[in-house]
């Protein structure tokens, strides 16, 4: 049985005082869940968030990192730096980074490898645009992104990678994929991984859905056979709404 991983992605929101308040409020609300609870916060919130979440079941993640360990990369943060302060998760290849910051399948692949070298758990985003969906090539796109992201990883590393299926047209738009469509896409990703790395790895890998997930639709999505969690943007900014998603099954 795969554990559900409910992860918030705050994107470029929340000042440190807001992060501290949110996590303080969230802590008692999610303390009894059996689901994994993660908040991926801006770099400037990481340290405050880690301190505030100490002793709770809330894990802290970053939203990006560089693949090099150190060097002349002005403005970048390395996996080693994240690990050094106690970060456990890192989002890699979010569609916003692919779209606005030149993230490619190749840099995504390098970053995943570096994440594992530093004992960080990668949450790797894949997803199609509306045009690609309408052209009937959504599965081809996400299978291809998945294959390129995972190239050169060991079976064990693939089994420990979290894939977030985030159809781009559903992000921040209020449009959610139907639970059947979201499940079908997650299933296709799982089948692709099973074909490449074996049935056992396919069964173990955690595949999240992301894109306008909120308290009202979380239960239906999270109860689907191949959706093992959520990557939540807008609804993760408030403790109450995020907690409702985390507690969808309690
Ligand atoms: P929203 O939940 O705001 O649609 O964002 C989804 C997302 O991009 C999470 O990474």
Short mmCIF file of C-alpha atoms and ligand atoms in Angstrom, two decimals:
data_model
loop_
_atom_site.label_atom_id
_atom_site.label_comp_id
_atom_site.label_asym_id
_atom_site.label_seq_id
_atom_site.Cartn_x
_atom_site.Cartn_y
_atom_site.Cartn_z
CA UNK A 1 0.00 0.00 0.00
CA UNK A 2 1.51 3.33 -1.09
CA UNK A 3 1.45 6.17 1.43
CA UNK A 4 -0.37 9.31 0.34
CA UNK A 5 1.91 12.33 0.10
CA UNK A 6 0.12 15.67 0.40
CA UNK A 7 2.51 18.47 -0.53
CA UNK A 8 1.94 22.19 -0.62
CA UNK A 9 3.77 24.37 -3.12
CA UNK A 10 3.68 27.95 -1.90
CA UNK A 11 5.38 29.22 -5.09
CA UNK A 12 6.53 32.86 -4.64
CA UNK A 13 4.23 33.59 -1.71
CA UNK A 14 4.50 33.93 2.06
CA UNK A 15 6.93 36.07 4.06
CA UNK A 16 8.68 34.45 7.01
CA UNK A 17 6.15 35.76 9.56
CA UNK A 18 3.33 34.34 7.41
CA UNK A 19 5.13 31.01 7.10
CA UNK A 20 5.57 30.80 10.87
CA UNK A 21 1.88 31.60 11.51
CA UNK A 22 0.65 29.16 8.90
CA UNK A 23 2.80 26.26 10.14
CA UNK A 24 1.95 27.02 13.78
CA UNK A 25 -1.74 26.88 12.90
CA UNK A 26 -1.36 23.79 10.71
CA UNK A 27 0.59 21.68 13.19
CA UNK A 28 -2.29 20.66 15.51
CA UNK A 29 -4.69 20.29 12.58
CA UNK A 30 -2.66 17.57 10.85
CA UNK A 31 -1.00 15.85 13.77
CA UNK A 32 -3.15 12.70 13.61
CA UNK A 33 -2.97 12.02 9.89
CA UNK A 34 -1.37 8.91 8.49
CA UNK A 35 -0.53 10.80 5.31
CA UNK A 36 2.84 12.39 4.63
CA UNK A 37 2.59 16.17 4.98
CA UNK A 38 5.05 18.37 3.09
CA UNK A 39 5.32 22.11 2.53
CA UNK A 40 7.59 23.35 -0.26
CA UNK A 41 8.37 26.93 0.63
CA UNK A 42 10.45 29.80 -0.82
CA UNK A 43 14.17 29.73 0.06
CA UNK A 44 13.75 32.69 2.41
CA UNK A 45 11.15 30.75 4.44
CA UNK A 46 13.07 27.48 4.67
CA UNK A 47 14.92 28.05 7.91
CA UNK A 48 11.94 29.60 9.73
CA UNK A 49 9.69 26.82 8.46
CA UNK A 50 12.09 24.09 9.58
CA UNK A 51 12.33 25.60 13.06
CA UNK A 52 8.56 26.06 13.35
CA UNK A 53 7.85 22.52 12.11
CA UNK A 54 10.37 20.93 14.46
CA UNK A 55 8.82 18.09 16.46
CA UNK A 56 5.75 17.96 14.18
CA UNK A 57 4.90 15.59 11.32
CA UNK A 58 5.27 18.39 8.76
CA UNK A 59 8.21 17.97 6.39
CA UNK A 60 9.79 20.91 4.61
CA UNK A 61 10.83 21.07 0.97
CA UNK A 62 12.31 23.57 -1.46
CA UNK A 63 10.87 24.44 -4.87
CA UNK A 64 14.03 24.18 -6.94
CA UNK A 65 17.80 23.75 -6.66
CA UNK A 66 20.89 23.80 -8.85
CA UNK A 67 22.52 20.54 -9.93
CA UNK A 68 26.07 21.63 -9.16
CA UNK A 69 27.39 21.32 -5.62
CA UNK A 70 28.99 24.80 -5.55
CA UNK A 71 30.70 27.34 -7.72
CA UNK A 72 30.21 30.47 -9.77
CA UNK A 73 26.43 30.30 -10.21
CA UNK A 74 25.26 33.63 -8.85
CA UNK A 75 21.85 33.47 -7.27
CA UNK A 76 21.62 29.68 -7.19
CA UNK A 77 21.15 27.27 -4.27
CA UNK A 78 22.62 23.76 -4.29
CA UNK A 79 21.19 20.48 -3.06
CA UNK A 80 23.98 20.31 -0.53
CA UNK A 81 22.95 23.70 0.85
CA UNK A 82 19.35 22.57 1.21
CA UNK A 83 20.36 19.37 2.96
CA UNK A 84 22.71 21.22 5.30
CA UNK A 85 19.81 23.04 6.98
CA UNK A 86 17.53 19.99 7.19
CA UNK A 87 15.37 20.24 4.06
CA UNK A 88 13.96 16.84 3.05
CA UNK A 89 12.10 17.37 -0.23
CA UNK A 90 12.66 19.37 -3.39
CA UNK A 91 10.32 20.08 -6.29
CA UNK A 92 12.09 19.62 -9.61
CA UNK A 93 10.91 20.66 -13.07
CA UNK A 94 7.72 22.48 -12.14
CA UNK A 95 5.99 23.63 -15.32
CA UNK A 96 6.45 27.26 -14.25
CA UNK A 97 10.21 26.70 -14.17
CA UNK A 98 10.09 24.90 -17.52
CA UNK A 99 8.02 27.76 -18.97
CA UNK A 100 9.71 30.85 -17.48
CA UNK A 101 13.21 29.76 -16.45
CA UNK A 102 14.49 27.50 -19.22
CA UNK A 103 14.22 24.28 -17.24
CA UNK A 104 14.68 21.38 -19.65
CA UNK A 105 14.34 17.60 -19.44
CA UNK A 106 18.15 17.49 -19.26
CA UNK A 107 18.47 19.88 -16.30
CA UNK A 108 15.58 18.11 -14.59
CA UNK A 109 17.44 14.82 -14.95
CA UNK A 110 20.68 16.30 -13.58
CA UNK A 111 18.85 17.86 -10.64
CA UNK A 112 17.15 14.59 -9.69
CA UNK A 113 20.53 12.85 -9.61
CA UNK A 114 21.96 15.61 -7.42
CA UNK A 115 18.93 15.44 -5.15
CA UNK A 116 19.59 11.75 -4.50
CA UNK A 117 23.31 12.38 -3.95
CA UNK A 118 22.23 14.75 -1.17
CA UNK A 119 19.52 12.52 0.26
CA UNK A 120 16.75 14.86 -0.80
CA UNK A 121 13.45 13.39 -2.01
CA UNK A 122 12.62 14.78 -5.44
CA UNK A 123 9.06 15.67 -6.44
CA UNK A 124 9.31 15.71 -10.22
CA UNK A 125 6.63 17.53 -12.20
CA UNK A 126 5.34 16.46 -15.60
CA UNK A 127 2.28 17.62 -17.49
CA UNK A 128 0.87 18.59 -20.84
CA UNK A 129 -0.43 21.92 -22.16
CA UNK A 130 -4.01 22.39 -23.29
CA UNK A 131 -2.93 22.35 -26.95
CA UNK A 132 -1.15 19.03 -26.42
CA UNK A 133 -4.20 17.55 -24.71
CA UNK A 134 -6.49 18.73 -27.48
CA UNK A 135 -4.11 17.34 -30.07
CA UNK A 136 -4.41 13.94 -28.38
CA UNK A 137 -0.74 13.72 -27.44
CA UNK A 138 -0.98 14.27 -23.66
CA UNK A 139 0.15 10.75 -22.72
CA UNK A 140 3.00 10.83 -25.21
CA UNK A 141 4.21 14.12 -23.68
CA UNK A 142 4.06 13.00 -20.07
CA UNK A 143 5.56 9.57 -20.77
CA UNK A 144 8.40 11.24 -22.63
CA UNK A 145 9.01 13.76 -19.82
CA UNK A 146 8.98 10.92 -17.29
CA UNK A 147 11.43 8.82 -19.28
CA UNK A 148 13.87 11.70 -19.77
CA UNK A 149 13.63 12.79 -16.14
CA UNK A 150 14.50 9.32 -14.85
CA UNK A 151 17.27 8.42 -17.30
CA UNK A 152 20.30 6.85 -15.64
CA UNK A 153 18.71 6.44 -12.20
CA UNK A 154 18.86 3.13 -10.34
CA UNK A 155 15.66 1.16 -9.79
CA UNK A 156 15.77 2.06 -6.11
CA UNK A 157 16.08 5.77 -6.92
CA UNK A 158 13.16 5.60 -9.34
CA UNK A 159 11.05 3.85 -6.69
CA UNK A 160 11.87 6.72 -4.32
CA UNK A 161 11.08 9.49 -6.80
CA UNK A 162 7.73 11.22 -6.45
CA UNK A 163 6.15 12.14 -9.76
CA UNK A 164 3.61 14.97 -9.77
CA UNK A 165 1.28 14.89 -12.75
CA UNK A 166 0.24 18.51 -13.22
CA UNK A 167 -1.65 19.27 -16.42
CA UNK A 168 -0.59 22.84 -17.18
CA UNK A 169 -4.12 23.92 -18.11
CA UNK A 170 -5.32 23.00 -14.60
CA UNK A 171 -2.70 24.98 -12.66
CA UNK A 172 -4.06 28.08 -10.98
CA UNK A 173 -7.02 28.15 -13.34
CA UNK A 174 -9.69 26.65 -11.12
CA UNK A 175 -10.10 23.95 -13.80
CA UNK A 176 -9.40 20.51 -12.38
CA UNK A 177 -8.90 17.42 -14.46
CA UNK A 178 -11.77 15.00 -13.84
CA UNK A 179 -10.76 12.35 -11.36
CA UNK A 180 -10.98 9.75 -14.15
CA UNK A 181 -8.72 11.75 -16.49
CA UNK A 182 -6.23 12.51 -13.72
CA UNK A 183 -6.18 8.86 -12.69
CA UNK A 184 -5.72 7.67 -16.26
CA UNK A 185 -2.71 9.96 -16.73
CA UNK A 186 -1.16 8.80 -13.43
CA UNK A 187 -1.76 5.21 -14.50
CA UNK A 188 -0.02 5.80 -17.83
CA UNK A 189 3.01 7.20 -15.98
CA UNK A 190 3.04 4.18 -13.67
CA UNK A 191 2.82 1.78 -16.60
CA UNK A 192 5.66 3.56 -18.34
CA UNK A 193 7.82 3.29 -15.22
CA UNK A 194 6.87 -0.39 -14.80
CA UNK A 195 7.89 -1.04 -18.40
CA UNK A 196 11.24 0.68 -17.92
CA UNK A 197 12.15 -0.40 -14.38
CA UNK A 198 9.94 -3.41 -13.60
CA UNK A 199 6.52 -4.04 -12.10
CA UNK A 200 7.76 -3.75 -8.53
CA UNK A 201 9.15 -0.25 -9.07
CA UNK A 202 5.94 0.77 -10.86
CA UNK A 203 3.90 -0.40 -7.89
CA UNK A 204 6.07 1.49 -5.40
CA UNK A 205 6.48 4.86 -7.09
CA UNK A 206 4.29 7.63 -5.69
CA UNK A 207 2.38 9.64 -8.29
CA UNK A 208 0.61 12.83 -7.22
CA UNK A 209 -1.96 14.92 -9.02
CA UNK A 210 -1.64 18.71 -9.03
CA UNK A 211 -3.79 21.45 -10.55
CA UNK A 212 -6.52 23.32 -8.66
CA UNK A 213 -6.80 20.65 -5.97
CA UNK A 214 -8.85 22.01 -3.08
CA UNK A 215 -10.89 20.73 -0.12
CA UNK A 216 -13.98 20.33 -2.34
CA UNK A 217 -12.38 17.97 -4.87
CA UNK A 218 -9.49 16.42 -2.94
CA UNK A 219 -11.30 13.36 -1.63
CA UNK A 220 -12.56 12.27 -5.02
CA UNK A 221 -9.13 12.69 -6.61
CA UNK A 222 -7.17 11.12 -3.76
CA UNK A 223 -9.38 8.05 -3.61
CA UNK A 224 -8.56 7.10 -7.19
CA UNK A 225 -6.49 3.94 -7.65
CA UNK A 226 -3.36 5.55 -9.10
CA UNK A 227 -3.34 8.97 -7.44
CA UNK A 228 -1.08 8.77 -4.40
CA UNK A 229 -1.21 12.35 -3.24
CA UNK A 230 -1.45 15.95 -4.29
CA UNK A 231 0.78 18.88 -5.11
CA UNK A 232 -1.25 21.87 -4.07
CA UNK A 233 -0.65 25.52 -4.90
CA UNK A 234 -3.31 28.06 -3.94
CA UNK A 235 -5.11 25.89 -1.37
CA UNK A 236 -1.85 25.26 0.52
CA UNK A 237 -1.44 28.91 1.52
CA UNK A 238 -4.04 28.70 4.29
CA UNK A 239 -3.71 26.21 7.15
CA UNK A 240 -7.42 25.46 7.21
CA UNK A 241 -7.81 24.55 3.54
CA UNK A 242 -4.54 22.64 3.39
CA UNK A 243 -5.45 20.70 6.54
CA UNK A 244 -8.80 19.74 5.02
CA UNK A 245 -7.00 18.21 2.06
CA UNK A 246 -4.49 16.42 4.30
CA UNK A 247 -7.36 15.06 6.40
CA UNK A 248 -9.53 14.02 3.45
CA UNK A 249 -9.60 10.44 4.75
CA UNK A 250 -10.07 11.01 8.46
P1 LIG B 1 -2.79 25.29 -7.95
O1 LIG B 1 -3.18 24.29 -6.90
O2 LIG B 1 -2.79 26.70 -7.46
O3 LIG B 1 -3.57 25.08 -9.22
O4 LIG B 1 -1.26 24.98 -8.33
C1 LIG B 1 -0.89 23.70 -8.63
C2 LIG B 1 0.59 23.63 -8.71
O5 LIG B 1 1.19 24.14 -9.62
C3 LIG B 1 1.29 22.97 -7.62
O6 LIG B 1 2.63 22.78 -7.93
#
